[in-house]
PDB file of C-alpha atoms in Angstrom:
ATOM      1  CA  UNK A   1     117.120  82.391 110.020  1.00  0.00           C
ATOM      2  CA  UNK A   2     119.698  79.766 110.926  1.00  0.00           C
ATOM      3  CA  UNK A   3     117.940  77.196 108.709  1.00  0.00           C
ATOM      4  CA  UNK A   4     118.032  79.613 105.766  1.00  0.00           C
ATOM      5  CA  UNK A   5     121.739  80.202 106.383  1.00  0.00           C
ATOM      6  CA  UNK A   6     122.319  76.438 106.374  1.00  0.00           C
ATOM      7  CA  UNK A   7     120.537  76.265 103.018  1.00  0.00           C
ATOM      8  CA  UNK A   8     122.744  79.054 101.615  1.00  0.00           C
ATOM      9  CA  UNK A   9     125.843  77.126 102.646  1.00  0.00           C
ATOM     10  CA  UNK A  10     124.666  74.199 100.498  1.00  0.00           C
ATOM     11  CA  UNK A  11     125.230  76.225  97.330  1.00  0.00           C
ATOM     12  CA  UNK A  12     128.153  74.868  95.372  1.00  0.00           C
ATOM     13  CA  UNK A  13     128.399  77.001  92.228  1.00  0.00           C
ATOM     14  CA  UNK A  14     125.474  79.372  92.736  1.00  0.00           C
ATOM     15  CA  UNK A  15     125.283  82.637  94.657  1.00  0.00           C
ATOM     16  CA  UNK A  16     124.742  81.382  98.226  1.00  0.00           C
ATOM     17  CA  UNK A  17     121.207  82.346  99.107  1.00  0.00           C
ATOM     18  CA  UNK A  18     118.993  80.150 101.254  1.00  0.00           C
ATOM     19  CA  UNK A  19     115.297  80.215 102.002  1.00  0.00           C
ATOM     20  CA  UNK A  20     112.965  78.454 104.433  1.00  0.00           C
ATOM     21  CA  UNK A  21     109.180  78.661 104.700  1.00  0.00           C
ATOM     22  CA  UNK A  22     107.412  77.911 107.969  1.00  0.00           C
ATOM     23  CA  UNK A  23     103.777  77.333 108.821  1.00  0.00           C
ATOM     24  CA  UNK A  24     102.652  77.112 112.435  1.00  0.00           C
ATOM     25  CA  UNK A  25     106.304  77.110 113.497  1.00  0.00           C
ATOM     26  CA  UNK A  26     107.203  74.097 111.360  1.00  0.00           C
ATOM     27  CA  UNK A  27     109.498  74.165 108.343  1.00  0.00           C
ATOM     28  CA  UNK A  28     107.478  73.082 105.306  1.00  0.00           C
ATOM     29  CA  UNK A  29     109.977  74.073 102.593  1.00  0.00           C
ATOM     30  CA  UNK A  30     113.707  74.707 102.341  1.00  0.00           C
ATOM     31  CA  UNK A  31     115.757  75.606  99.283  1.00  0.00           C
ATOM     32  CA  UNK A  32     118.871  77.325  98.038  1.00  0.00           C
ATOM     33  CA  UNK A  33     119.800  78.965  94.745  1.00  0.00           C
ATOM     34  CA  UNK A  34     120.162  76.488  91.880  1.00  0.00           C
ATOM     35  CA  UNK A  35     120.283  78.804  88.844  1.00  0.00           C
ATOM     36  CA  UNK A  36     123.635  77.604  87.555  1.00  0.00           C
ATOM     37  CA  UNK A  37     123.266  74.048  88.804  1.00  0.00           C
ATOM     38  CA  UNK A  38     119.912  73.576  87.038  1.00  0.00           C
ATOM     39  CA  UNK A  39     120.547  75.936  84.091  1.00  0.00           C
ATOM     40  CA  UNK A  40     117.344  77.706  85.112  1.00  0.00           C
ATOM     41  CA  UNK A  41     117.375  81.461  85.583  1.00  0.00           C
ATOM     42  CA  UNK A  42     114.198  81.237  87.712  1.00  0.00           C
ATOM     43  CA  UNK A  43     115.692  78.745  90.202  1.00  0.00           C
ATOM     44  CA  UNK A  44     116.099  81.303  92.986  1.00  0.00           C
ATOM     45  CA  UNK A  45     115.872  79.995  96.544  1.00  0.00           C
ATOM     46  CA  UNK A  46     112.593  81.823  97.184  1.00  0.00           C
ATOM     47  CA  UNK A  47     110.881  80.496  94.050  1.00  0.00           C
ATOM     48  CA  UNK A  48     111.985  76.933  94.769  1.00  0.00           C
ATOM     49  CA  UNK A  49     110.822  77.176  98.389  1.00  0.00           C
ATOM     50  CA  UNK A  50     107.445  78.628  97.363  1.00  0.00           C
ATOM     51  CA  UNK A  51     106.920  75.738  94.926  1.00  0.00           C
ATOM     52  CA  UNK A  52     107.794  73.207  97.639  1.00  0.00           C
ATOM     53  CA  UNK A  53     105.452  74.819 100.163  1.00  0.00           C
ATOM     54  CA  UNK A  54     102.614  74.899  97.650  1.00  0.00           C
ATOM     55  CA  UNK A  55     103.083  71.197  96.988  1.00  0.00           C
ATOM     56  CA  UNK A  56     103.200  70.361 100.696  1.00  0.00           C
ATOM     57  CA  UNK A  57     100.025  72.360 101.401  1.00  0.00           C
ATOM     58  CA  UNK A  58      98.364  71.423  98.094  1.00  0.00           C
ATOM     59  CA  UNK A  59      97.428  75.034  97.397  1.00  0.00           C
ATOM     60  CA  UNK A  60      98.890  78.075  95.670  1.00  0.00           C
ATOM     61  CA  UNK A  61      98.042  80.261  98.679  1.00  0.00           C
ATOM     62  CA  UNK A  62     100.588  80.481 101.504  1.00  0.00           C
ATOM     63  CA  UNK A  63      98.542  82.903 103.630  1.00  0.00           C
ATOM     64  CA  UNK A  64      99.626  81.711 107.055  1.00  0.00           C
ATOM     65  CA  UNK A  65     103.270  81.158 106.174  1.00  0.00           C
ATOM     66  CA  UNK A  66     106.489  82.939 107.074  1.00  0.00           C
ATOM     67  CA  UNK A  67     109.521  83.136 104.792  1.00  0.00           C
ATOM     68  CA  UNK A  68     113.115  83.418 105.978  1.00  0.00           C
ATOM     69  CA  UNK A  69     115.676  84.278 103.290  1.00  0.00           C
ATOM     70  CA  UNK A  70     119.321  85.293 103.594  1.00  0.00           C
ATOM     71  CA  UNK A  71     119.145  88.194 101.108  1.00  0.00           C
ATOM     72  CA  UNK A  72     116.455  90.788 100.437  1.00  0.00           C
ATOM     73  CA  UNK A  73     114.455  89.366  97.505  1.00  0.00           C
ATOM     74  CA  UNK A  74     114.790  90.547  93.913  1.00  0.00           C
ATOM     75  CA  UNK A  75     111.790  91.812  91.878  1.00  0.00           C
ATOM     76  CA  UNK A  76     110.930  88.362  90.465  1.00  0.00           C
ATOM     77  CA  UNK A  77     110.942  86.704  93.884  1.00  0.00           C
ATOM     78  CA  UNK A  78     109.178  89.653  95.489  1.00  0.00           C
ATOM     79  CA  UNK A  79     106.233  89.339  93.143  1.00  0.00           C
ATOM     80  CA  UNK A  80     106.060  85.592  93.773  1.00  0.00           C
ATOM     81  CA  UNK A  81     106.073  86.247  97.537  1.00  0.00           C
ATOM     82  CA  UNK A  82     103.283  88.810  97.222  1.00  0.00           C
ATOM     83  CA  UNK A  83     101.199  86.671  94.853  1.00  0.00           C
ATOM     84  CA  UNK A  84     101.533  83.580  97.073  1.00  0.00           C
ATOM     85  CA  UNK A  85     100.116  85.476 100.044  1.00  0.00           C
ATOM     86  CA  UNK A  86     102.977  84.834 102.460  1.00  0.00           C
ATOM     87  CA  UNK A  87     102.156  86.825 105.596  1.00  0.00           C
ATOM     88  CA  UNK A  88     105.631  87.603 106.974  1.00  0.00           C
ATOM     89  CA  UNK A  89     109.048  87.971 105.370  1.00  0.00           C
ATOM     90  CA  UNK A  90     112.300  87.918 107.337  1.00  0.00           C
ATOM     91  CA  UNK A  91     115.490  88.579 105.408  1.00  0.00           C
ATOM     92  CA  UNK A  92     119.160  88.801 106.316  1.00  0.00           C
ATOM     93  CA  UNK A  93     121.352  91.065 104.207  1.00  0.00           C
ATOM     94  CA  UNK A  94     119.971  94.096 102.414  1.00  0.00           C
ATOM     95  CA  UNK A  95     120.256  94.103  98.627  1.00  0.00           C
ATOM     96  CA  UNK A  96     120.783  97.738  97.554  1.00  0.00           C
ATOM     97  CA  UNK A  97     121.030  96.840  93.847  1.00  0.00           C
ATOM     98  CA  UNK A  98     118.123  94.434  93.388  1.00  0.00           C
ATOM     99  CA  UNK A  99     116.162  94.214  96.636  1.00  0.00           C
ATOM    100  CA  UNK A 100     112.733  95.764  96.382  1.00  0.00           C
ATOM    101  CA  UNK A 101     110.923  95.427  99.693  1.00  0.00           C
ATOM    102  CA  UNK A 102     113.149  97.876 101.600  1.00  0.00           C
ATOM    103  CA  UNK A 103     116.061  98.960  99.393  1.00  0.00           C
ATOM    104  CA  UNK A 104     114.010  99.925  96.303  1.00  0.00           C
ATOM    105  CA  UNK A 105     110.334  99.833  97.342  1.00  0.00           C
ATOM    106  CA  UNK A 106     109.278 102.055  94.447  1.00  0.00           C
ATOM    107  CA  UNK A 107     109.480  98.929  92.248  1.00  0.00           C
ATOM    108  CA  UNK A 108     106.353  97.450  93.857  1.00  0.00           C
ATOM    109  CA  UNK A 109     102.901  98.899  94.512  1.00  0.00           C
ATOM    110  CA  UNK A 110     102.787 100.094  98.110  1.00  0.00           C
ATOM    111  CA  UNK A 111      99.206  98.872  98.553  1.00  0.00           C
ATOM    112  CA  UNK A 112     100.310  95.300  97.813  1.00  0.00           C
ATOM    113  CA  UNK A 113     103.423  95.557 100.022  1.00  0.00           C
ATOM    114  CA  UNK A 114     101.326  96.796 102.951  1.00  0.00           C
ATOM    115  CA  UNK A 115      99.699  93.352 103.251  1.00  0.00           C
ATOM    116  CA  UNK A 116     103.083  91.761 104.054  1.00  0.00           C
ATOM    117  CA  UNK A 117     104.980  92.126 107.312  1.00  0.00           C
ATOM    118  CA  UNK A 118     108.668  92.689 106.507  1.00  0.00           C
ATOM    119  CA  UNK A 119     111.649  92.412 108.859  1.00  0.00           C
ATOM    120  CA  UNK A 120     115.104  93.029 107.404  1.00  0.00           C
ATOM    121  CA  UNK A 121     118.606  92.785 108.770  1.00  0.00           C
ATOM    122  CA  UNK A 122     118.077  89.486 110.631  1.00  0.00           C
ATOM    123  CA  UNK A 123     121.572  87.981 111.072  1.00  0.00           C
ATOM    124  CA  UNK A 124     122.633  90.618 108.523  1.00  0.00           C
ATOM    125  CA  UNK A 125     126.355  90.356 109.242  1.00  0.00           C
ATOM    126  CA  UNK A 126     126.432  86.565 108.953  1.00  0.00           C
ATOM    127  CA  UNK A 127     124.334  86.542 105.761  1.00  0.00           C
ATOM    128  CA  UNK A 128     126.418  89.307 104.212  1.00  0.00           C
ATOM    129  CA  UNK A 129     129.674  87.547 105.055  1.00  0.00           C
ATOM    130  CA  UNK A 130     128.577  84.381 103.221  1.00  0.00           C
ATOM    131  CA  UNK A 131     127.919  86.433 100.090  1.00  0.00           C
ATOM    132  CA  UNK A 132     131.126  88.448 100.469  1.00  0.00           C
ATOM    133  CA  UNK A 133     133.250  85.300 100.772  1.00  0.00           C
ATOM    134  CA  UNK A 134     131.580  83.788  97.696  1.00  0.00           C
ATOM    135  CA  UNK A 135     132.266  86.856  95.538  1.00  0.00           C
ATOM    136  CA  UNK A 136     135.837  87.210  96.851  1.00  0.00           C
ATOM    137  CA  UNK A 137     136.545  83.657  95.651  1.00  0.00           C
ATOM    138  CA  UNK A 138     135.306  84.581  92.169  1.00  0.00           C
ATOM    139  CA  UNK A 139     137.754  87.462  91.872  1.00  0.00           C
TER     140      UNK A 139
END
């Protein structure tokens, strides 16, 4: 999770969310939110990391991969995670408004979710603090 946190801290104008994908214990993709920086609403850390990993592995299927992300994924990212076949998801802070794997699981078909191992609350306090500090600066 530390690598994902380091990615989140790279955000300059975007909501600080970082993501890392590992295969066989090795980092194959790392990204952070770039929505505002790239003027691309789909440039979430998870989507960018999935695209990187697919390029590295030369396949759309990430079956033996693990994802580490600092915030529980939104619906868009959740579907991308499920469709890519990632086997394990570790996330930091819970996302009661937009997170769908744990906070609002009714947004996704349970049969599809059951194929993914999900572990939430990893370094939750640290991940939450990064987000809290970002939003406090905006106010």
